Short mmCIF file of N, CA and C in Angstrom, two decimals:
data_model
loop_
_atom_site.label_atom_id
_atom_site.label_comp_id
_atom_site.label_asym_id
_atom_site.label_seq_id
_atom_site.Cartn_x
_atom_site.Cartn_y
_atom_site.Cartn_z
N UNK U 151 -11.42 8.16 -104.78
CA UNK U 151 -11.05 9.55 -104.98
C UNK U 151 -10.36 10.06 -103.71
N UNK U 152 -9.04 10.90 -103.84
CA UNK U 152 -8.40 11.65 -102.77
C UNK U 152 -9.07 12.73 -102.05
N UNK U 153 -9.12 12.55 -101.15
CA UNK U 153 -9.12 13.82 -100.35
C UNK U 153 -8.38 15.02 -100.99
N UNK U 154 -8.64 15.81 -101.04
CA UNK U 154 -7.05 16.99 -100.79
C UNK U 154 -7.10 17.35 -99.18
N UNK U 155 -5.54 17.49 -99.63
CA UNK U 155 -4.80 17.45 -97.39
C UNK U 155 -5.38 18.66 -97.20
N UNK U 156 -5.66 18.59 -95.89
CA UNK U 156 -6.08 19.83 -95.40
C UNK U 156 -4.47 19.68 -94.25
N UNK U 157 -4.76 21.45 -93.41
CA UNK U 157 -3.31 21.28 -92.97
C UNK U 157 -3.02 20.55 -91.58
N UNK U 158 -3.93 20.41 -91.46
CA UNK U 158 -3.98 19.31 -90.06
C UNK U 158 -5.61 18.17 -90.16
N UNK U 159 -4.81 17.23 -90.43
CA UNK U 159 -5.85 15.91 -90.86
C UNK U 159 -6.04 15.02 -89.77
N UNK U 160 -7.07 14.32 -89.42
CA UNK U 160 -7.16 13.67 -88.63
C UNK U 160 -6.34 12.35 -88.55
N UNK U 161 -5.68 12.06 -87.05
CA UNK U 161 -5.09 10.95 -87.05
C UNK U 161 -6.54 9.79 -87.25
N UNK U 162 -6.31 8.81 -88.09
CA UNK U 162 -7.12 7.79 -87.96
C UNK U 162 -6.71 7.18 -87.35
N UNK U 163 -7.61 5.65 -86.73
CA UNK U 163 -7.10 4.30 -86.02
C UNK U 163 -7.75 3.83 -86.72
N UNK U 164 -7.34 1.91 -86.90
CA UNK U 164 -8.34 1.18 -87.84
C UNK U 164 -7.79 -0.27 -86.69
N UNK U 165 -8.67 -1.39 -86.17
CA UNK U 165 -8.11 -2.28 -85.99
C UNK U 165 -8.93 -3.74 -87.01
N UNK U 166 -8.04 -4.16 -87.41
CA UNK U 166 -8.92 -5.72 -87.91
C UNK U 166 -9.58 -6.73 -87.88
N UNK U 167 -10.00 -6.87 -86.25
CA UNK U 167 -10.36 -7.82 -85.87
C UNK U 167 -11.33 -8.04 -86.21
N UNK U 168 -11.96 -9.46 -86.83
CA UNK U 168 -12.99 -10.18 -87.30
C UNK U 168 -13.69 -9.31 -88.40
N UNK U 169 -12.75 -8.32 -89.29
CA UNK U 169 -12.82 -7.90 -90.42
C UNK U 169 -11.53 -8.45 -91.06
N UNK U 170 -12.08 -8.28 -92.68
CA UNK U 170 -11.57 -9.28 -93.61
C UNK U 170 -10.58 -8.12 -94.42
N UNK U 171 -9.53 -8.49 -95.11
CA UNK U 171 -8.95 -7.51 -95.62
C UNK U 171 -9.16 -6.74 -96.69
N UNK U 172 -10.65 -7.25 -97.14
CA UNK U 172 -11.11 -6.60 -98.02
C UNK U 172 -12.03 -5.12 -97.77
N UNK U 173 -12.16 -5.69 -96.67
CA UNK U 173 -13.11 -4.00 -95.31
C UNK U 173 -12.36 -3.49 -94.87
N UNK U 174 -11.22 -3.83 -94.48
CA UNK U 174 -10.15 -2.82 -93.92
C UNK U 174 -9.91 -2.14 -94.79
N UNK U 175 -9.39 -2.07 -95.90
CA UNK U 175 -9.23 -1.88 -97.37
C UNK U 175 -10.10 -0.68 -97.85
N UNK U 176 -11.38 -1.16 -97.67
CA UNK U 176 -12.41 -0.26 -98.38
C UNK U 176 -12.79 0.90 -97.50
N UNK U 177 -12.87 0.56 -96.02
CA UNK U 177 -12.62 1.58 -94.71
C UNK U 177 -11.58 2.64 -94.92
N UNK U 178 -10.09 2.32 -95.16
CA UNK U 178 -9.07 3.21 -94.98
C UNK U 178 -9.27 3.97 -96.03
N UNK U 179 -9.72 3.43 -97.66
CA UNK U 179 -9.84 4.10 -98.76
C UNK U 179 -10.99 5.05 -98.44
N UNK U 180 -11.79 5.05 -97.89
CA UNK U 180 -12.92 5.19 -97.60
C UNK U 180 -12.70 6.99 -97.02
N UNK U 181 -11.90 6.66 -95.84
CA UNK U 181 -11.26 7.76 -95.45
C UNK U 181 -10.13 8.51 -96.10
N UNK U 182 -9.37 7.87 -97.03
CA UNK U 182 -8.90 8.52 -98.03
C UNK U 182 -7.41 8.31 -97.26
N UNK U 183 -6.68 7.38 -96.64
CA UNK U 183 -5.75 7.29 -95.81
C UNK U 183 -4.45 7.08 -96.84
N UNK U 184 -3.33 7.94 -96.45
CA UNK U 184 -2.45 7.82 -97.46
C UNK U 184 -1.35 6.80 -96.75
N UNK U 185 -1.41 6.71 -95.37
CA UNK U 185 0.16 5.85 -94.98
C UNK U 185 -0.94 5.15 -93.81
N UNK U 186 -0.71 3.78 -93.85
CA UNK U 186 -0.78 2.99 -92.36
C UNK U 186 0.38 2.93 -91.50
N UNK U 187 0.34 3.14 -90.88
CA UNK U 187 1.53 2.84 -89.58
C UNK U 187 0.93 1.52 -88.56
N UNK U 188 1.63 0.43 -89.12
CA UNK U 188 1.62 -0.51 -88.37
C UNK U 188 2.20 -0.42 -86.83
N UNK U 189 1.19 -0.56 -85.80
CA UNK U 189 1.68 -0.16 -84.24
C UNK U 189 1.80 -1.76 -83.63
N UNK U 190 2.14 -2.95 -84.29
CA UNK U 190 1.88 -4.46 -83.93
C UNK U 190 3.35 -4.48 -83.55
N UNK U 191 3.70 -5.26 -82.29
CA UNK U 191 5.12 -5.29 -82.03
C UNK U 191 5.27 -6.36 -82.76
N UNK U 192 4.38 -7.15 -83.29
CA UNK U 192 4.36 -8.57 -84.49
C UNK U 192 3.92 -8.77 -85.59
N UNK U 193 4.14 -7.83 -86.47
CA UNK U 193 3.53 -7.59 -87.29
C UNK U 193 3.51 -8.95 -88.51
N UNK U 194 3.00 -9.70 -87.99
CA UNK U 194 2.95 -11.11 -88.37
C UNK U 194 1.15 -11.59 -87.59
N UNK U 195 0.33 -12.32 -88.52
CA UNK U 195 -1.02 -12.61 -88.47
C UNK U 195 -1.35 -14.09 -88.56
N UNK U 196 -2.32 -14.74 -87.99
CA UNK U 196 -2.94 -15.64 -88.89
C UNK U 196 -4.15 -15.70 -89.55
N UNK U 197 -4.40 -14.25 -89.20
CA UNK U 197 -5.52 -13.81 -90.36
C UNK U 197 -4.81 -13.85 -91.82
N UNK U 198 -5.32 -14.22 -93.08
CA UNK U 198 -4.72 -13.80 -93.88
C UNK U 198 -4.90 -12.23 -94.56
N UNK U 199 -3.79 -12.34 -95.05
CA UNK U 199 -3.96 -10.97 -95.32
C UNK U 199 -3.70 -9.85 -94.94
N UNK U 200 -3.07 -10.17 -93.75
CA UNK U 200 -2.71 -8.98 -92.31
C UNK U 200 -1.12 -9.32 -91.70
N UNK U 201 -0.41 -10.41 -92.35
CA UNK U 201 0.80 -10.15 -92.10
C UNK U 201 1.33 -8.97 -92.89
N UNK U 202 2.80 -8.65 -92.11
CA UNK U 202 3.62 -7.46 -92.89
C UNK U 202 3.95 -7.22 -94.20
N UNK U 203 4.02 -8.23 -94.66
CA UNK U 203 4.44 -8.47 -96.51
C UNK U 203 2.99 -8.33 -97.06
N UNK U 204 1.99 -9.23 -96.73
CA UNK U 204 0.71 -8.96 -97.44
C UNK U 204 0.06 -7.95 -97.38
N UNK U 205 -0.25 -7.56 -96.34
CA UNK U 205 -0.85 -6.18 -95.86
C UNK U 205 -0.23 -5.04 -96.49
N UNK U 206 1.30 -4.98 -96.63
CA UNK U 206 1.96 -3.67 -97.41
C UNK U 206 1.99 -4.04 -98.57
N UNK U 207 1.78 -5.25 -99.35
CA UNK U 207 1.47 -5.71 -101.01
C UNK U 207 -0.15 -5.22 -101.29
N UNK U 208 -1.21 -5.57 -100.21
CA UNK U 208 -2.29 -5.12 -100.78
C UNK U 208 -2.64 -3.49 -100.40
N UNK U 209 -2.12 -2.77 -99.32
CA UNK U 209 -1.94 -1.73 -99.22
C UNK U 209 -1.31 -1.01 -100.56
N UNK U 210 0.15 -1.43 -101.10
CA UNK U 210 0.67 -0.88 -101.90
C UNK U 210 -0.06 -0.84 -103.42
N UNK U 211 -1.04 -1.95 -103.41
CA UNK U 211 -2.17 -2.12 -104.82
C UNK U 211 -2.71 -0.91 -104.82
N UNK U 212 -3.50 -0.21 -103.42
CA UNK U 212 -4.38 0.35 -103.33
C UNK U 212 -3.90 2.17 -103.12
N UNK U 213 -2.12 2.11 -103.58
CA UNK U 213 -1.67 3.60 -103.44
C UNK U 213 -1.75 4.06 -101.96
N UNK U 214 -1.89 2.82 -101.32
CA UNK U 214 -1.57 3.67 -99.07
C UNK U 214 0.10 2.62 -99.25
N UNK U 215 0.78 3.97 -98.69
CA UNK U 215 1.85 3.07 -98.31
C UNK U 215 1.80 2.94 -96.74
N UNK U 216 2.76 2.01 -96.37
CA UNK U 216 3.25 1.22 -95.20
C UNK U 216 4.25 1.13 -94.41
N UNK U 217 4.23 1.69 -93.35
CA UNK U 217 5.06 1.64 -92.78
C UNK U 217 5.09 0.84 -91.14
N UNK U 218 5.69 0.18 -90.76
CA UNK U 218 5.93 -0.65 -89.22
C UNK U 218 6.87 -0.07 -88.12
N UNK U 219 5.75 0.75 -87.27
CA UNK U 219 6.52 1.24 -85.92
C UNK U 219 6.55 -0.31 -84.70
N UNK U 220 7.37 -1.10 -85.04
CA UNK U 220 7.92 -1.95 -84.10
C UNK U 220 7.49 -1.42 -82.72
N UNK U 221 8.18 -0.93 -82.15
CA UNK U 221 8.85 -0.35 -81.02
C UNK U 221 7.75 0.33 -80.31
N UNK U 222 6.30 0.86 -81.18
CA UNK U 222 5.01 0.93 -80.51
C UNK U 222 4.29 0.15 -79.94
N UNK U 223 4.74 -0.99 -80.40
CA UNK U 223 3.99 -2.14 -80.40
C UNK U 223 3.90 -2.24 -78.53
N UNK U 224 2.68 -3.33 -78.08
CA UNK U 224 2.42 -3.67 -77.09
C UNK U 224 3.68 -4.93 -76.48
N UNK U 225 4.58 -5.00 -75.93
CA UNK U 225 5.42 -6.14 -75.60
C UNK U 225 4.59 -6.98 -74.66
N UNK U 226 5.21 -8.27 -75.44
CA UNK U 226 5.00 -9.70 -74.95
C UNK U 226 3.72 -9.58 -73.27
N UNK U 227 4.58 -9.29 -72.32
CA UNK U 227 3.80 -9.30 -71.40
C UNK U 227 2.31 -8.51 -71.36
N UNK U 228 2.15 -7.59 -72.27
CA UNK U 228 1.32 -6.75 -72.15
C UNK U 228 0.19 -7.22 -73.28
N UNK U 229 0.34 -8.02 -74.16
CA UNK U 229 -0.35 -8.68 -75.00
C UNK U 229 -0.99 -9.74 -74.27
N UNK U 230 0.14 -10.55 -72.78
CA UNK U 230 -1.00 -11.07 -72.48
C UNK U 230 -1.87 -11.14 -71.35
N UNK U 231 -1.41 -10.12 -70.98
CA UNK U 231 -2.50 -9.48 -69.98
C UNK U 231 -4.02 -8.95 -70.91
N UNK U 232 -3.14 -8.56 -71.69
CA UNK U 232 -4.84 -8.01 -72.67
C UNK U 232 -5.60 -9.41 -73.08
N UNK U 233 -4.84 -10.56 -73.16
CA UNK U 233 -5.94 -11.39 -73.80
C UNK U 233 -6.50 -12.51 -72.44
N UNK U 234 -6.06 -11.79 -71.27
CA UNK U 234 -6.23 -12.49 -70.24
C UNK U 234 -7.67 -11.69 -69.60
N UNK U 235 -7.70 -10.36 -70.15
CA UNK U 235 -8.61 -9.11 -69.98
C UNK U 235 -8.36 -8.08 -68.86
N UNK U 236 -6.92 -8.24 -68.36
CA UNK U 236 -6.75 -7.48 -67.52
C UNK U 236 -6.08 -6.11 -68.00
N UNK U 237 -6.83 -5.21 -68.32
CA UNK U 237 -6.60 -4.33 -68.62
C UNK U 237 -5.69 -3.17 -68.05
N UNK U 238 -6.15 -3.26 -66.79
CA UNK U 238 -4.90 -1.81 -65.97
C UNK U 238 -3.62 -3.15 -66.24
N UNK U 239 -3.72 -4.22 -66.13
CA UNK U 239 -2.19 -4.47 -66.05
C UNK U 239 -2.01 -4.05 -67.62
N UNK U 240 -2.19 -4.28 -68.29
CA UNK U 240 -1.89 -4.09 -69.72
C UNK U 240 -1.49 -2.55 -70.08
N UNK U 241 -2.32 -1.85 -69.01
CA UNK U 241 -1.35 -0.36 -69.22
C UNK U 241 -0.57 0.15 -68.37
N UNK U 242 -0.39 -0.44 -67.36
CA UNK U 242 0.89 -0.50 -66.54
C UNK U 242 2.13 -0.56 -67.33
N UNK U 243 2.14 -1.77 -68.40
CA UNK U 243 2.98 -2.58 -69.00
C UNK U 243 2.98 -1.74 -69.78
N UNK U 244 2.32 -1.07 -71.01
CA UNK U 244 2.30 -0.62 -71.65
C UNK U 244 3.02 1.07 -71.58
N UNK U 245 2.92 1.89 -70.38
CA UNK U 245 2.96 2.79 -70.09
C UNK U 245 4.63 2.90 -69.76
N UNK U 246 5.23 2.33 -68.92
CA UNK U 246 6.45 1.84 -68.83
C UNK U 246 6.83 1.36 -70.29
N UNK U 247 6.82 0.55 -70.83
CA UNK U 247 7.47 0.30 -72.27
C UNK U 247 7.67 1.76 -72.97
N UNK U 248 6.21 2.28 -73.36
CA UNK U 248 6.43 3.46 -73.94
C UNK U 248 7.56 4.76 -73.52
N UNK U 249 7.42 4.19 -72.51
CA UNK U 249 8.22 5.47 -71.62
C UNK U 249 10.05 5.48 -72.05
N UNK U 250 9.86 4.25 -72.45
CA UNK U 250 11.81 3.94 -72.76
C UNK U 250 12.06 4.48 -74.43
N UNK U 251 13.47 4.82 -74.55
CA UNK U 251 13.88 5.31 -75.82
C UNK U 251 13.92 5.48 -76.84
N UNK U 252 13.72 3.84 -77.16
CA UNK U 252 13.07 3.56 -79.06
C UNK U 252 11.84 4.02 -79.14
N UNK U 253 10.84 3.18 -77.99
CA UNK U 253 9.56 3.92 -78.74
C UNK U 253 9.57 5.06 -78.53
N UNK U 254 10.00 6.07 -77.66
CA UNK U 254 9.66 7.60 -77.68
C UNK U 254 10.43 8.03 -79.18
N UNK U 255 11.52 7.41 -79.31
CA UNK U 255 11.93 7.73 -80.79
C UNK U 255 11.17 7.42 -81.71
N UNK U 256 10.14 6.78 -81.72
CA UNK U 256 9.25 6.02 -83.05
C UNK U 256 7.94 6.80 -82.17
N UNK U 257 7.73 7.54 -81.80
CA UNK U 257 6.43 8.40 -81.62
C UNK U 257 7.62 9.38 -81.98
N UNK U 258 8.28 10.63 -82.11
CA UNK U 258 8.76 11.32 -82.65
C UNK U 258 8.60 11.40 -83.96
N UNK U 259 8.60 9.74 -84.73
CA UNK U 259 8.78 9.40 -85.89
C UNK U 259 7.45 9.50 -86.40
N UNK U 260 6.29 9.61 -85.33
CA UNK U 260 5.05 9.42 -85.67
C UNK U 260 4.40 10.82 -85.74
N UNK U 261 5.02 11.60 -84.72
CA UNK U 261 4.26 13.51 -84.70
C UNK U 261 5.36 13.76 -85.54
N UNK U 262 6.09 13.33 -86.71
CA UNK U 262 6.44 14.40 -87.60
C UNK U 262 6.11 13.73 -88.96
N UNK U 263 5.55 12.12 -88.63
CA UNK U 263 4.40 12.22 -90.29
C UNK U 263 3.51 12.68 -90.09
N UNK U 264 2.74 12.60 -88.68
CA UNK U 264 1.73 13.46 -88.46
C UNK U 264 1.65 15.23 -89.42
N UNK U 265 2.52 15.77 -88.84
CA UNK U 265 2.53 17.02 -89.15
C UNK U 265 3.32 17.03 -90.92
N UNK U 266 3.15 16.40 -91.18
CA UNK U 266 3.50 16.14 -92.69
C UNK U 266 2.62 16.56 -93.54
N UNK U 267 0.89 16.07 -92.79
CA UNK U 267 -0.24 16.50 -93.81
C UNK U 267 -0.47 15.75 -94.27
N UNK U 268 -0.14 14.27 -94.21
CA UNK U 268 -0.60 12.98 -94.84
C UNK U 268 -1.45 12.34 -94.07
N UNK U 269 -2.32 11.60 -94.42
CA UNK U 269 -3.92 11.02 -93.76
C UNK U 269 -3.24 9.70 -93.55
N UNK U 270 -3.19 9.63 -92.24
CA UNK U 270 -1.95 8.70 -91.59
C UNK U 270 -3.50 7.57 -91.03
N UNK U 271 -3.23 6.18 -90.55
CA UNK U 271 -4.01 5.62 -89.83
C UNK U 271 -2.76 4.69 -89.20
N UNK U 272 -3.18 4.56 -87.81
CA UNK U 272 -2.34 3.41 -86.99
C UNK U 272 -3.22 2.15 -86.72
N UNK U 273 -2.61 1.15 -87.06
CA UNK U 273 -3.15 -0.25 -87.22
C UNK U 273 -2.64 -1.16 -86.42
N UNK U 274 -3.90 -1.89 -85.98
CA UNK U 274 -3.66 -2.71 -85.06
C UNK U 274 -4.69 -4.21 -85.02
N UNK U 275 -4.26 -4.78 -84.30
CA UNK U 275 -5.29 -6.06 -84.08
C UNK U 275 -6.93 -5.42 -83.80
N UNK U 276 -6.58 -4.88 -82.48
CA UNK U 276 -7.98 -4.99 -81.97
C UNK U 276 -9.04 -4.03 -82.55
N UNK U 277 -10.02 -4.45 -82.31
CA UNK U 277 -11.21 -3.54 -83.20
C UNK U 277 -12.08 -2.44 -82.18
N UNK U 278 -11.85 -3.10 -80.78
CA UNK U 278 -12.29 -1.57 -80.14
C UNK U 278 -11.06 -0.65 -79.78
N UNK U 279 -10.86 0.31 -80.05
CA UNK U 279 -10.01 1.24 -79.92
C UNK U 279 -9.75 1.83 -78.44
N UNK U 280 -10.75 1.77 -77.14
CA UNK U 280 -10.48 1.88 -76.27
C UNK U 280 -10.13 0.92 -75.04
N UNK U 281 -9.70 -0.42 -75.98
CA UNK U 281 -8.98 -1.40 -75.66
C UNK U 281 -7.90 -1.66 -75.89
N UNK U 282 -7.29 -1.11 -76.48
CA UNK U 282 -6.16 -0.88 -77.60
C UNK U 282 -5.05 -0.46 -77.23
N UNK U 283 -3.72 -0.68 -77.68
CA UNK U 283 -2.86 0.22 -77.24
C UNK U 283 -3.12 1.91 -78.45
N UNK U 284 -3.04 1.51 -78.97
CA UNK U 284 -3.52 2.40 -79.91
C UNK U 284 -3.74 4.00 -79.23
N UNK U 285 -4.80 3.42 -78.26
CA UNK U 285 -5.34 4.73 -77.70
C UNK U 285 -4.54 4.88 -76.66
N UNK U 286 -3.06 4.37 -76.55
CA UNK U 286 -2.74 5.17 -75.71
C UNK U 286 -1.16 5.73 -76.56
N UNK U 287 -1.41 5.22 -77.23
CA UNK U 287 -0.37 6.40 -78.14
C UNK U 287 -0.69 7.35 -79.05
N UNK U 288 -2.12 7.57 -79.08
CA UNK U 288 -2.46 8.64 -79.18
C UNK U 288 -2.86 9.75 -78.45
N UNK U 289 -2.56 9.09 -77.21
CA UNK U 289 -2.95 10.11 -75.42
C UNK U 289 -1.29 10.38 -75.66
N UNK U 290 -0.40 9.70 -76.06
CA UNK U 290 0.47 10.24 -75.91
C UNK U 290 1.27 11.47 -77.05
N UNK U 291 0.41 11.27 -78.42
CA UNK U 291 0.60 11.96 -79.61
C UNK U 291 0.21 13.07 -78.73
N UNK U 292 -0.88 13.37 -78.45
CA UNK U 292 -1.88 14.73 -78.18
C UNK U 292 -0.56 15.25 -77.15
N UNK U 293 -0.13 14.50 -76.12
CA UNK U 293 1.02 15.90 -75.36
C UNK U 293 1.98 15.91 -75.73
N UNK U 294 2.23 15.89 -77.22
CA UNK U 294 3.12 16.52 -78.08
C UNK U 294 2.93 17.42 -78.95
N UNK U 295 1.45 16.86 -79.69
CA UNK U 295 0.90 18.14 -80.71
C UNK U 295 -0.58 18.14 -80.86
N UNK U 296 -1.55 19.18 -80.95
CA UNK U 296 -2.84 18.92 -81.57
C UNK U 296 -3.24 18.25 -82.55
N UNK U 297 -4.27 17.24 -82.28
CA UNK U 297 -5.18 16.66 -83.38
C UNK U 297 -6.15 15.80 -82.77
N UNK U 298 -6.88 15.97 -84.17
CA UNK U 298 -8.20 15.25 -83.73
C UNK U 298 -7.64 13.18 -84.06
N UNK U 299 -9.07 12.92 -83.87
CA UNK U 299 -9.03 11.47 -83.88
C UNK U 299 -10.28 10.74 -84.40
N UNK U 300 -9.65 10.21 -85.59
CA UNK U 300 -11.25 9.38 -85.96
C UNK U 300 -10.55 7.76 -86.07
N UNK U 301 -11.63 7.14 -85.36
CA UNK U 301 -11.61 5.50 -84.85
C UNK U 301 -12.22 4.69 -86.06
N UNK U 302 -11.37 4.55 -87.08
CA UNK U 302 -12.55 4.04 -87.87
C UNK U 302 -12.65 1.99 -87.76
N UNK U 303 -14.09 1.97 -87.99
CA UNK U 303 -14.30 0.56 -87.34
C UNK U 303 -14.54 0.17 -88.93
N UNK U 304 -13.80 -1.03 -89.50
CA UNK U 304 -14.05 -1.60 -90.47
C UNK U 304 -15.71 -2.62 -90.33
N UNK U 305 -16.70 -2.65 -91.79
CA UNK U 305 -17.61 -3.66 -91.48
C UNK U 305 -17.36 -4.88 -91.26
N UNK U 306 -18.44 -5.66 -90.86
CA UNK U 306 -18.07 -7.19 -90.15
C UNK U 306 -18.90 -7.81 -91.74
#
């Protein structure tokens, strides 16, 4: 069952890790999420189920559409600093990337579905959110416009 929009909805986050696409699924519905915004600069998996074609085929079963902000995504170097666990480098890297043209154009693209009124969630690999790039494009949503934030953690 839908929500009805209220006029400012919470941005969700959802990440997948070591959840199956059947919990991600039941999580976002759960929250009543009408669009994912893929934030993966790769939006390609070897989970199944979580590449770009599958993920927006079983998304699209379930009435959430899909959309892929590329250009949010974490670049190369900064992916592997995160899986190296070095974190300030990862937002060094991260902070600089964001800072250049496309992606500030694809966060533009993001505070005006935001303000659309649609129950948006940004998707990503990782499952803690304050590991994430995630959370920092939503530090960067907030000094553009108000909203809240719900982290939703799919079950294991």
């Amino acid at each position: 069952m839908k929500k009805p929009r209220r006029k400012n909805p919470p941005l969700f986050t959802i990440g997948y890790e070591k959840a199956t696409p059947k919990a991600v699924l039941s999580e976002l519905k759960r929250a009543a999420v009408e669009l994912v915004i893929d934030t993966r600069a790769v939006a390609a998996s070897r989970r199944p189920g979580f590449s770009k074609k599958q993920l927006s085929a079983g998304l699209d079963e379930e009435g959430i559409a899909y959309v892929h902000l590329q250009k949010l995504g974490t670049p190369t170097e900064g992916r592997e600093a995160a899986r190296a666990g070095q974190l300030d480098k990862l937002w060094r890297i991260y902070e600089k990337h964001i800072a250049k043209k496309e992606p500030q154009e694809q966060l533009g693209e993001l505070v005006t579905m935001i303000k659309s009124g649609r129950r948006l969630a940004l998707l990503c690999y990782c499952r803690n959110p304050n590991t994430c790039h995630r959370s920092r494009i939503v530090a960067h949503v907030k000094k553009r416009i108000k909203v809240s934030v719900d982290d939703l953690v799919p079950p294991l």
